[in-house]
Structures are given as C-alpha cells and as structure tokens.
Short mmCIF file of C-alpha atoms in Angstrom, two decimals:
data_model
loop_
_atom_site.label_atom_id
_atom_site.label_comp_id
_atom_site.label_asym_id
_atom_site.label_seq_id
_atom_site.Cartn_x
_atom_site.Cartn_y
_atom_site.Cartn_z
CA MET A 1 7.11 10.04 -8.22
CA THR A 2 3.32 9.86 -7.70
CA THR A 3 2.23 8.08 -4.55
CA SER A 4 -0.83 6.38 -2.92
CA ILE A 5 -3.70 7.37 -4.94
CA LYS A 6 -5.77 4.69 -6.66
CA GLY A 7 -4.42 4.06 -10.11
CA LYS A 8 -1.01 5.79 -9.20
CA LYS A 9 2.02 4.48 -7.86
CA GLN A 10 2.76 3.63 -4.16
CA GLU A 11 6.20 3.84 -2.92
CA LYS A 12 7.73 1.27 -0.61
CA ARG A 13 11.21 1.06 0.62
CA ALA A 14 13.48 -2.02 0.07
CA ASN A 15 16.99 -2.80 1.09
CA SER A 16 18.31 -1.70 -2.46
CA GLY A 17 16.19 1.65 -2.54
CA TYR A 18 12.71 2.71 -3.66
CA ILE A 19 10.18 0.48 -5.17
CA PHE A 20 7.41 1.95 -6.84
CA CYS A 21 4.56 -0.47 -6.85
CA ASP A 22 1.82 0.24 -9.38
CA THR A 23 -1.33 -0.28 -7.33
CA SER A 24 -3.61 0.33 -10.52
CA ARG A 25 -2.83 -3.48 -11.53
CA THR A 26 -5.10 -6.14 -10.21
CA LEU A 27 -3.24 -9.06 -8.74
CA GLU A 28 -4.26 -12.28 -10.02
CA VAL A 29 -4.22 -15.91 -8.08
CA LEU A 30 -3.93 -18.74 -10.56
CA SER A 31 -4.34 -22.40 -10.11
CA ILE A 32 -0.66 -22.89 -10.12
CA HIS A 33 -0.74 -21.18 -6.88
CA ALA A 34 -3.17 -23.64 -4.93
CA GLU A 35 0.23 -25.47 -3.65
CA LEU A 36 3.52 -24.16 -2.14
CA GLN A 37 6.03 -25.32 -4.78
CA THR A 38 8.88 -23.99 -6.76
CA SER A 39 10.12 -25.34 -10.22
CA LYS A 40 13.26 -25.09 -12.27
CA GLU A 41 11.45 -23.70 -14.89
CA TYR A 42 10.86 -19.99 -14.70
CA TYR A 43 7.52 -19.91 -16.50
CA SER A 44 5.88 -22.37 -14.42
CA ASN A 45 7.28 -21.64 -10.74
CA PRO A 46 4.58 -19.99 -8.85
CA TYR A 47 6.57 -18.95 -5.84
CA TYR A 48 9.87 -17.59 -4.94
CA ARG A 49 11.63 -18.75 -1.84
CA ALA A 50 15.21 -17.55 -0.95
CA ILE A 51 17.70 -20.39 -0.35
CA THR A 52 20.36 -20.09 2.17
CA LYS A 53 23.14 -22.27 3.46
CA LYS A 54 23.68 -20.05 6.55
CA GLU A 55 22.68 -21.59 9.95
CA ASN A 56 20.38 -19.86 12.46
CA ILE A 57 18.68 -18.25 9.64
CA PRO A 58 14.67 -18.27 9.84
CA THR A 59 12.87 -20.44 7.35
CA PRO A 60 12.64 -18.28 4.31
CA PRO A 61 8.86 -17.28 3.38
CA TRP A 62 7.15 -18.51 0.35
CA VAL A 63 6.70 -15.31 -1.96
CA PRO A 64 3.80 -15.64 -4.40
CA LEU A 65 4.66 -14.45 -8.17
CA LEU A 66 1.25 -12.99 -9.00
CA PRO A 67 0.20 -11.81 -12.67
CA GLY A 68 -0.37 -7.96 -12.10
CA TYR A 69 2.50 -7.36 -9.83
CA CYS A 70 4.17 -4.40 -11.34
CA VAL A 71 7.21 -2.42 -10.05
CA ILE A 72 9.37 0.41 -11.39
CA ARG A 73 12.94 0.90 -10.44
CA LYS A 74 15.61 3.44 -11.30
CA LEU A 75 18.60 1.29 -12.32
CA CYS A 76 22.04 2.11 -14.13
CA GLY A 77 20.51 5.63 -14.80
CA GLN A 78 17.21 4.17 -16.53
CA TYR A 79 13.79 3.95 -15.32
CA ILE A 80 12.53 0.14 -15.54
CA ARG A 81 9.03 -1.04 -15.39
CA LEU A 82 8.93 -4.83 -14.54
CA GLU A 83 5.48 -6.60 -14.57
CA ILE A 84 4.43 -10.35 -14.01
CA GLN A 85 1.82 -11.46 -16.62
CA SER A 86 0.21 -14.82 -17.53
CA ASN A 87 -0.66 -16.29 -20.85
CA ASN A 88 -2.67 -18.81 -19.37
CA GLU A 89 -3.63 -20.49 -16.01
CA GLU A 90 -0.21 -22.37 -16.17
CA HIS A 91 2.62 -20.12 -17.42
CA LEU A 92 3.97 -16.90 -16.24
CA ILE A 93 5.42 -14.28 -18.33
CA TYR A 94 7.97 -11.52 -17.42
CA SER A 95 7.58 -8.18 -19.17
CA TRP A 96 9.83 -5.36 -18.93
CA LYS A 97 10.18 -1.86 -20.36
CA ILE A 98 13.18 0.62 -20.12
CA TYR A 99 12.60 4.30 -20.39
CA GLU A 100 14.58 7.26 -21.02
CA ASN A 101 12.81 9.57 -18.43
CA VAL A 102 10.85 9.59 -15.18
CA GLU A 103 7.58 10.37 -16.98
CA MET A 104 8.13 7.32 -18.77
CA SER A 105 7.22 8.89 -22.22
CA GLU A 106 10.44 7.83 -24.03
CA LEU A 107 10.64 4.08 -24.43
CA ILE A 108 13.92 2.69 -25.08
CA TYR A 109 13.61 -1.06 -25.17
CA SER A 110 11.02 -3.81 -24.21
CA GLU A 111 10.69 -7.47 -23.85
CA SER A 112 8.66 -10.02 -22.68
CA ASN A 113 9.50 -14.04 -21.90
CA SER A 114 9.55 -16.48 -19.16
CA ASP A 115 13.17 -16.03 -17.86
CA PHE A 116 12.37 -14.13 -14.61
CA PHE A 117 13.77 -10.79 -15.77
CA VAL A 118 17.19 -12.59 -16.44
CA SER A 119 17.38 -10.87 -19.87
CA MET A 120 16.60 -7.52 -18.33
CA LYS A 121 19.40 -7.88 -15.88
CA LYS A 122 22.07 -8.97 -18.81
CA TYR A 123 20.52 -6.06 -21.06
CA ILE A 124 21.37 -3.23 -18.64
CA LYS A 125 24.65 -5.15 -17.65
CA LEU A 126 23.41 -4.83 -14.03
CA SER A 127 26.46 -5.88 -11.68
CA GLY A 128 27.04 -6.17 -7.99
CA LYS A 129 25.12 -8.04 -5.35
CA ILE A 130 21.71 -6.77 -6.15
CA SER A 131 19.43 -9.74 -7.26
CA ILE A 132 16.25 -9.94 -9.32
CA PRO A 133 14.27 -10.67 -6.13
CA ASP A 134 15.75 -7.59 -4.43
CA ILE A 135 14.79 -5.68 -7.67
CA LEU A 136 11.27 -6.74 -7.39
CA GLY A 137 10.92 -6.25 -3.84
CA LEU A 138 10.41 -9.71 -2.91
CA HIS A 139 12.43 -9.47 0.54
CA ASP A 140 10.11 -6.63 1.61
CA PRO A 141 8.23 -7.75 4.53
CA ASN A 142 5.23 -5.30 3.49
CA ILE A 143 5.26 -6.66 -0.09
CA ILE A 144 5.42 -10.27 0.83
CA TYR A 145 2.54 -9.79 3.40
CA ASP A 146 0.21 -8.07 0.54
CA LEU A 147 0.93 -10.86 -1.87
CA GLN A 148 0.28 -13.67 0.47
CA LEU A 149 -2.84 -11.79 1.75
CA LYS A 150 -4.10 -11.81 -1.92
CA VAL A 151 -3.41 -15.71 -2.26
CA ASN A 152 -5.18 -16.33 1.08
CA SER A 153 -8.24 -14.78 -0.38
CA ILE A 154 -8.50 -17.59 -2.70
CA TYR A 155 -6.81 -20.43 -0.97
CA PRO A 156 -7.01 -19.67 2.78
CA HIS A 157 -5.03 -22.64 3.95
CA LEU A 158 -1.87 -21.68 2.51
CA PHE A 159 -0.58 -18.86 4.75
CA ASN A 160 -1.11 -18.32 8.39
CA ILE A 161 -1.22 -14.57 8.17
CA THR A 162 -1.70 -12.11 11.29
CA ALA A 163 -1.70 -8.61 10.22
CA THR A 164 0.03 -6.50 13.00
CA LYS A 165 -1.64 -3.32 14.23
CA SER A 166 0.70 -1.26 12.28
CA GLN A 167 -0.16 -2.87 9.07
CA ASN A 168 -3.81 -2.66 9.86
CA LYS A 169 -3.54 1.00 10.45
CA ILE A 170 -1.57 1.79 7.31
CA ALA A 171 -3.92 -0.15 5.21
CA LYS A 172 -6.96 1.77 6.64
CA LEU A 173 -5.19 4.89 6.25
CA THR A 174 -4.38 4.20 2.80
CA THR A 175 -7.92 3.17 1.90
CA THR A 176 -9.35 6.42 3.43
CA MET A 177 -6.80 8.59 1.57
CA GLN A 178 -7.84 7.03 -1.66
CA LYS A 179 -11.40 7.55 -1.10
CA LYS A 180 -10.89 11.10 -0.01
CA GLY A 181 -8.52 11.67 -3.11
CA GLU A 182 -10.93 10.36 -5.53
CA LYS A 183 -13.91 12.53 -3.96
CA LEU A 184 -11.71 15.45 -4.23
CA LEU A 185 -10.70 14.97 -8.05
CA LYS A 186 -14.22 14.05 -8.94
CA LYS A 187 -15.39 17.60 -7.93
CA VAL A 188 -12.71 19.11 -10.12
CA SER A 189 -13.73 16.94 -13.16
CA VAL A 190 -17.17 18.15 -12.69
CA ILE A 191 -16.47 21.76 -12.74
CA SER A 192 -13.42 21.25 -15.11
CA GLN A 193 -11.03 23.66 -13.33
CA PRO A 194 -8.88 23.50 -10.25
CA ILE A 195 -10.38 24.40 -6.72
CA ILE A 196 -9.11 25.48 -3.57
CA CYS A 197 -9.80 23.31 -0.53
CA HIS A 198 -8.42 24.50 2.87
CA GLY A 199 -5.70 26.53 0.83
CA ILE A 200 -4.62 23.57 -1.24
CA GLU A 201 -5.27 23.64 -4.86
CA ILE A 202 -7.14 20.65 -6.13
CA LYS A 203 -6.28 19.58 -9.58
CA GLU A 204 -5.39 16.56 -11.78
CA PRO A 205 -3.59 14.21 -11.59
CA GLY A 206 -3.13 14.91 -7.89
CA MET A 207 -0.24 15.85 -5.71
CA GLN A 208 3.22 14.32 -6.33
CA LEU A 209 5.10 13.70 -3.10
CA THR A 210 8.48 12.08 -2.06
CA PRO A 211 8.59 9.02 0.33
CA GLU A 212 9.62 11.15 3.06
CA GLU A 213 6.82 13.67 2.43
CA THR A 214 4.32 10.85 2.33
CA LEU A 215 5.58 9.47 5.49
CA ALA A 216 5.51 12.99 7.08
CA LEU A 217 2.00 13.72 5.91
CA ALA A 218 0.65 10.33 7.29
CA VAL A 219 2.17 10.64 10.51
CA GLU A 220 0.94 14.27 11.05
CA TYR A 221 -2.53 13.31 9.77
CA LYS A 222 -2.76 10.41 12.50
CA ALA A 223 -1.41 12.82 15.07
CA LEU A 224 -4.19 15.61 14.26
CA LYS A 225 -6.75 12.88 14.03
CA LYS A 226 -5.94 11.26 17.36
CA LEU A 227 -5.89 15.10 18.79
CA GLU A 228 -9.47 15.72 17.25
CA ASP A 229 -10.86 12.33 18.58
CA THR A 230 -9.48 13.34 21.98
CA LEU A 231 -11.12 16.71 21.92
CA ARG A 232 -14.35 15.20 20.88
CA LYS A 233 -14.33 12.80 23.72
CA ARG A 234 -13.67 15.58 26.38
CA ILE A 235 -16.46 17.80 24.66
CA LYS A 236 -18.81 14.90 25.12
CA ARG A 237 -17.51 14.31 28.66
CA ALA A 238 -18.15 17.89 29.48
CA LYS A 239 -21.47 17.76 27.87
CA THR A 240 -22.49 14.80 30.12
CA ASN A 241 -21.20 16.35 33.26
CA ASN A 242 -22.89 19.61 32.54
CA GLU A 243 -26.28 17.62 32.15
CA TYR A 244 -25.53 15.72 35.37
CA VAL A 245 -24.99 18.97 37.16
CA LYS A 246 -28.16 20.54 35.53
CA ASN A 247 -30.20 17.40 36.72
CA LEU A 248 -28.47 17.55 40.26
CA LYS A 249 -29.28 21.20 40.60
CA TYR A 250 -32.98 20.48 39.29
CA LYS A 251 -33.05 17.45 41.95
CA LEU A 252 -32.00 19.84 44.90
CA HIS A 253 -34.47 22.44 43.94
CA GLU A 254 -37.23 19.90 43.93
CA GLU A 255 -36.40 18.78 47.22
CA LYS A 256 -36.05 22.01 48.66
CA ASP A 257 -39.48 22.91 47.30
CA GLN A 258 -40.82 19.93 48.56
CA GLU A 259 -39.28 20.64 52.14
CA LEU A 260 -40.66 24.04 52.31
CA LEU A 261 -44.35 22.45 51.42
CA ASN A 262 -43.91 20.00 54.10
CA ASN A 263 -43.17 22.85 56.66
#
C-alpha cells in the first residue's frame, strides 16, 4: 500500500494487523465534541471509551470519533474502506465500502448509516474477537494521540496531552518527508517526465513501500542525518580551532617582533 506522502495513505500497526489511515482527509471537530460524553445512540455518540470490568486496569482513554477519520483494512480477503462522516453538527454517519482488489478500482458494495459500522461487520460475517474499535484502530496509542490532539486544537481544556520525544520526532520527520516528496513530484509535473535524483527515479504517484520498508528507511535517514550533523559540528569545531591557532601564531609573531624592537 502507499505510504506517508500527503494525499496518500499512512500505515500504522494495531493489535489486529496493519491499518491504512487516509491522511488526505481533514479531521473535523464538531460542537458535540465540546464535552466528554458517550451516548447509547450511535449517531450522536462523539467519543468511544472502552468498558472493562477487570480490576487493576488503567482508566480507558476518551477517543474522539471525528468526521474525516478514514481507515482501510483487509478483512475476510476483501479490502474495506471505513470513514466517519457527519450530516450536520449533531449526527455522525458511518460510511463503508468493500472492494475486490487492493487498487480499490472494483467496488463490491457500499453503505452509509448511523450504526457505528455494525452493518459492515454483519455483511462480511466477521467472526472472532476482533471488534469494530479494533478494526478502526481506536486502541492504538498513536491514533488516539492524533485524534485527541485535533480536538485540543478547538477545545484545549478537554485533554492533557504531552507529546513524547519519539512522537515529536516522528511528526517532524513525517512533515519534512511530505514537503520533500511534494517538491520532488512538483519538478516531475513541470517537465512531464520522470527524473533521476541521486540514482532514484522520481515519478508519479510516488514510491510504494511496505510498513517494514518505511520503518527501515526512516531509521536509516535519521541515522545518516545524525552522522551529518555530527560531522558538521566537527568541521565547525576544526575551523574554530584553526582560526584560534592562526590568531595565536600571529600574536606570538607580534610579541616576538616587539621584543626585537625593544632590544
């Protein structure tokens, strides 16, 4: 599947497999998200919160259900696109489409209603322990963080969010790579033919990578970037030391010349 370029799909791992989050969609925060609440009515339920009767389990987080949140899963041999939408400021609509192939060019069935994807689960006759929140990735800490962060941009009093150093680094790296990718593809669009950059062919729609390849590439990039920064600091330090030595020699020569004049 396609990864990490703006307008494409970004892969994230959950307990039940890979989730492909469509990052081209804009998340929307509605008035119903102003308060942390749940409702028995699916269409007006702005948050999901896991219910557990087990002891010694941390309080489950409030997970915002935001219009624009869209994931793609492979279940029962079929590719399913699930998206949260809204028909107004009060009601949520759950839209799902089933495709025959990974390119999603052959639509098998689609439906939109307010049942929190229950009809989808029944349609594909999904059995086992996997739940709809699992399918949507609503137990994934990274996804929860992203959704809560979006709500906090509108209602900053709801969540006490502190981004980890790792999360900040991933967010910064993703933004950097998106900008670099857009810049490269813009060059291709101008000349209307592929170009070669550092031995890599640049062409539409971008590079297709598996989650493992994306992870390895990100780690490799950060390692090389760190090495580059280290070398740059060493060069700067060497130049500073060189200037210091030159100034010291010049000063010594001046002192020697002054001493000769005095004698």
